């Protein structure tokens, strides 16, 4: 546990994603893996496209094994329980 009492490592949560331009359009994604060492929110490209979330930039992402890839990123409202934020979301590809 960290000082704030949050678990360290990985765990799963249900996440609701919404387009920040049209917050009434939402999709709940069940059992999303949370890695406390990660700095990116990865959501299936199909889900983000279904919600109308725009691809706004490309960035180099480095995986835990050291490999790198260029991925597209957009902005979305991310809700977990009673908390929400606008976050960069990576369009996750198969």
mmCIF file of C-alpha atoms in Angstrom:
data_model
loop_
_atom_site.group_PDB
_atom_site.id
_atom_site.type_symbol
_atom_site.label_atom_id
_atom_site.label_comp_id
_atom_site.label_asym_id
_atom_site.label_seq_id
_atom_site.Cartn_x
_atom_site.Cartn_y
_atom_site.Cartn_z
ATOM 1 C CA UNK A 1 0.000 0.000 0.000
ATOM 2 C CA UNK A 2 1.050 3.569 -0.613
ATOM 3 C CA UNK A 3 0.858 6.327 2.005
ATOM 4 C CA UNK A 4 -2.642 7.173 0.743
ATOM 5 C CA UNK A 5 -3.791 3.602 1.347
ATOM 6 C CA UNK A 6 -4.082 2.760 -2.352
ATOM 7 C CA UNK A 7 -2.884 -0.657 -3.500
ATOM 8 C CA UNK A 8 0.424 -0.932 -5.343
ATOM 9 C CA UNK A 9 0.696 -3.109 -8.428
ATOM 10 C CA UNK A 10 -2.239 -4.158 -10.584
ATOM 11 C CA UNK A 11 -5.955 -4.568 -9.958
ATOM 12 C CA UNK A 12 -9.166 -4.183 -11.982
ATOM 13 C CA UNK A 13 -11.985 -1.627 -11.893
ATOM 14 C CA UNK A 14 -15.064 -0.805 -13.951
ATOM 15 C CA UNK A 15 -14.488 2.430 -15.879
ATOM 16 C CA UNK A 16 -16.995 4.680 -17.618
ATOM 17 C CA UNK A 17 -15.629 6.560 -20.616
ATOM 18 C CA UNK A 18 -17.308 9.610 -22.162
ATOM 19 C CA UNK A 19 -16.521 12.055 -24.929
ATOM 20 C CA UNK A 20 -15.733 15.379 -23.245
ATOM 21 C CA UNK A 21 -17.567 17.232 -26.056
ATOM 22 C CA UNK A 22 -20.683 15.057 -25.576
ATOM 23 C CA UNK A 23 -20.571 13.798 -21.981
ATOM 24 C CA UNK A 24 -24.004 12.188 -22.270
ATOM 25 C CA UNK A 25 -22.464 9.546 -24.582
ATOM 26 C CA UNK A 26 -20.887 6.979 -22.285
ATOM 27 C CA UNK A 27 -19.672 3.416 -22.305
ATOM 28 C CA UNK A 28 -18.803 1.315 -19.268
ATOM 29 C CA UNK A 29 -15.795 -0.942 -19.689
ATOM 30 C CA UNK A 30 -15.725 -3.805 -17.191
ATOM 31 C CA UNK A 31 -12.657 -5.022 -15.335
ATOM 32 C CA UNK A 32 -10.099 -2.612 -16.755
ATOM 33 C CA UNK A 33 -6.640 -3.466 -15.501
ATOM 34 C CA UNK A 34 -5.042 -0.664 -13.495
ATOM 35 C CA UNK A 35 -1.260 -0.691 -13.238
ATOM 36 C CA UNK A 36 -0.089 1.796 -10.620
ATOM 37 C CA UNK A 37 3.220 2.140 -12.495
ATOM 38 C CA UNK A 38 1.599 3.141 -15.785
ATOM 39 C CA UNK A 39 1.133 6.718 -16.919
ATOM 40 C CA UNK A 40 -1.343 6.066 -19.745
ATOM 41 C CA UNK A 41 -5.009 5.091 -19.955
ATOM 42 C CA UNK A 42 -5.489 2.474 -22.673
ATOM 43 C CA UNK A 43 -9.004 1.880 -24.037
ATOM 44 C CA UNK A 44 -9.981 -0.172 -27.073
ATOM 45 C CA UNK A 45 -9.857 1.953 -30.217
ATOM 46 C CA UNK A 46 -13.276 0.556 -31.182
ATOM 47 C CA UNK A 47 -14.891 1.836 -27.988
ATOM 48 C CA UNK A 48 -13.306 5.280 -28.316
ATOM 49 C CA UNK A 49 -14.359 5.526 -31.962
ATOM 50 C CA UNK A 50 -17.916 4.389 -31.082
ATOM 51 C CA UNK A 51 -18.126 7.292 -28.611
ATOM 52 C CA UNK A 52 -16.833 9.765 -31.197
ATOM 53 C CA UNK A 53 -13.629 10.516 -29.311
ATOM 54 C CA UNK A 54 -11.212 12.199 -31.677
ATOM 55 C CA UNK A 55 -7.650 11.168 -32.328
ATOM 56 C CA UNK A 56 -5.722 14.380 -31.621
ATOM 57 C CA UNK A 57 -2.067 13.434 -31.507
ATOM 58 C CA UNK A 58 0.457 10.655 -31.879
ATOM 59 C CA UNK A 59 3.118 9.813 -29.334
ATOM 60 C CA UNK A 60 5.843 7.278 -28.749
ATOM 61 C CA UNK A 61 4.793 4.834 -26.032
ATOM 62 C CA UNK A 62 7.390 2.729 -24.244
ATOM 63 C CA UNK A 63 6.241 -0.657 -22.978
ATOM 64 C CA UNK A 64 7.501 -2.255 -19.778
ATOM 65 C CA UNK A 65 9.779 -4.544 -21.819
ATOM 66 C CA UNK A 66 11.519 -1.531 -23.392
ATOM 67 C CA UNK A 67 9.891 -1.806 -26.835
ATOM 68 C CA UNK A 68 8.445 1.377 -28.292
ATOM 69 C CA UNK A 69 5.491 2.039 -30.593
ATOM 70 C CA UNK A 70 3.731 5.081 -31.995
ATOM 71 C CA UNK A 71 0.131 5.260 -30.757
ATOM 72 C CA UNK A 72 -2.738 7.691 -31.291
ATOM 73 C CA UNK A 73 -4.113 9.619 -28.319
ATOM 74 C CA UNK A 74 -7.358 11.484 -27.638
ATOM 75 C CA UNK A 75 -9.079 13.087 -24.656
ATOM 76 C CA UNK A 76 -11.964 11.543 -22.714
ATOM 77 C CA UNK A 77 -13.806 11.799 -19.429
ATOM 78 C CA UNK A 78 -12.787 8.816 -17.304
ATOM 79 C CA UNK A 79 -15.026 7.867 -14.355
ATOM 80 C CA UNK A 80 -14.285 5.318 -11.632
ATOM 81 C CA UNK A 81 -16.831 5.063 -8.815
ATOM 82 C CA UNK A 82 -17.647 8.630 -7.776
ATOM 83 C CA UNK A 83 -14.491 10.211 -9.226
ATOM 84 C CA UNK A 84 -13.892 11.572 -12.708
ATOM 85 C CA UNK A 85 -11.255 13.406 -14.681
ATOM 86 C CA UNK A 86 -10.455 14.334 -18.253
ATOM 87 C CA UNK A 87 -7.523 12.211 -19.322
ATOM 88 C CA UNK A 88 -5.435 11.372 -22.339
ATOM 89 C CA UNK A 89 -6.556 7.994 -23.657
ATOM 90 C CA UNK A 90 -4.483 5.767 -25.898
ATOM 91 C CA UNK A 91 -6.390 4.151 -28.772
ATOM 92 C CA UNK A 92 -5.468 0.550 -27.965
ATOM 93 C CA UNK A 93 -5.086 -1.693 -31.012
ATOM 94 C CA UNK A 94 -5.252 -5.516 -30.995
#
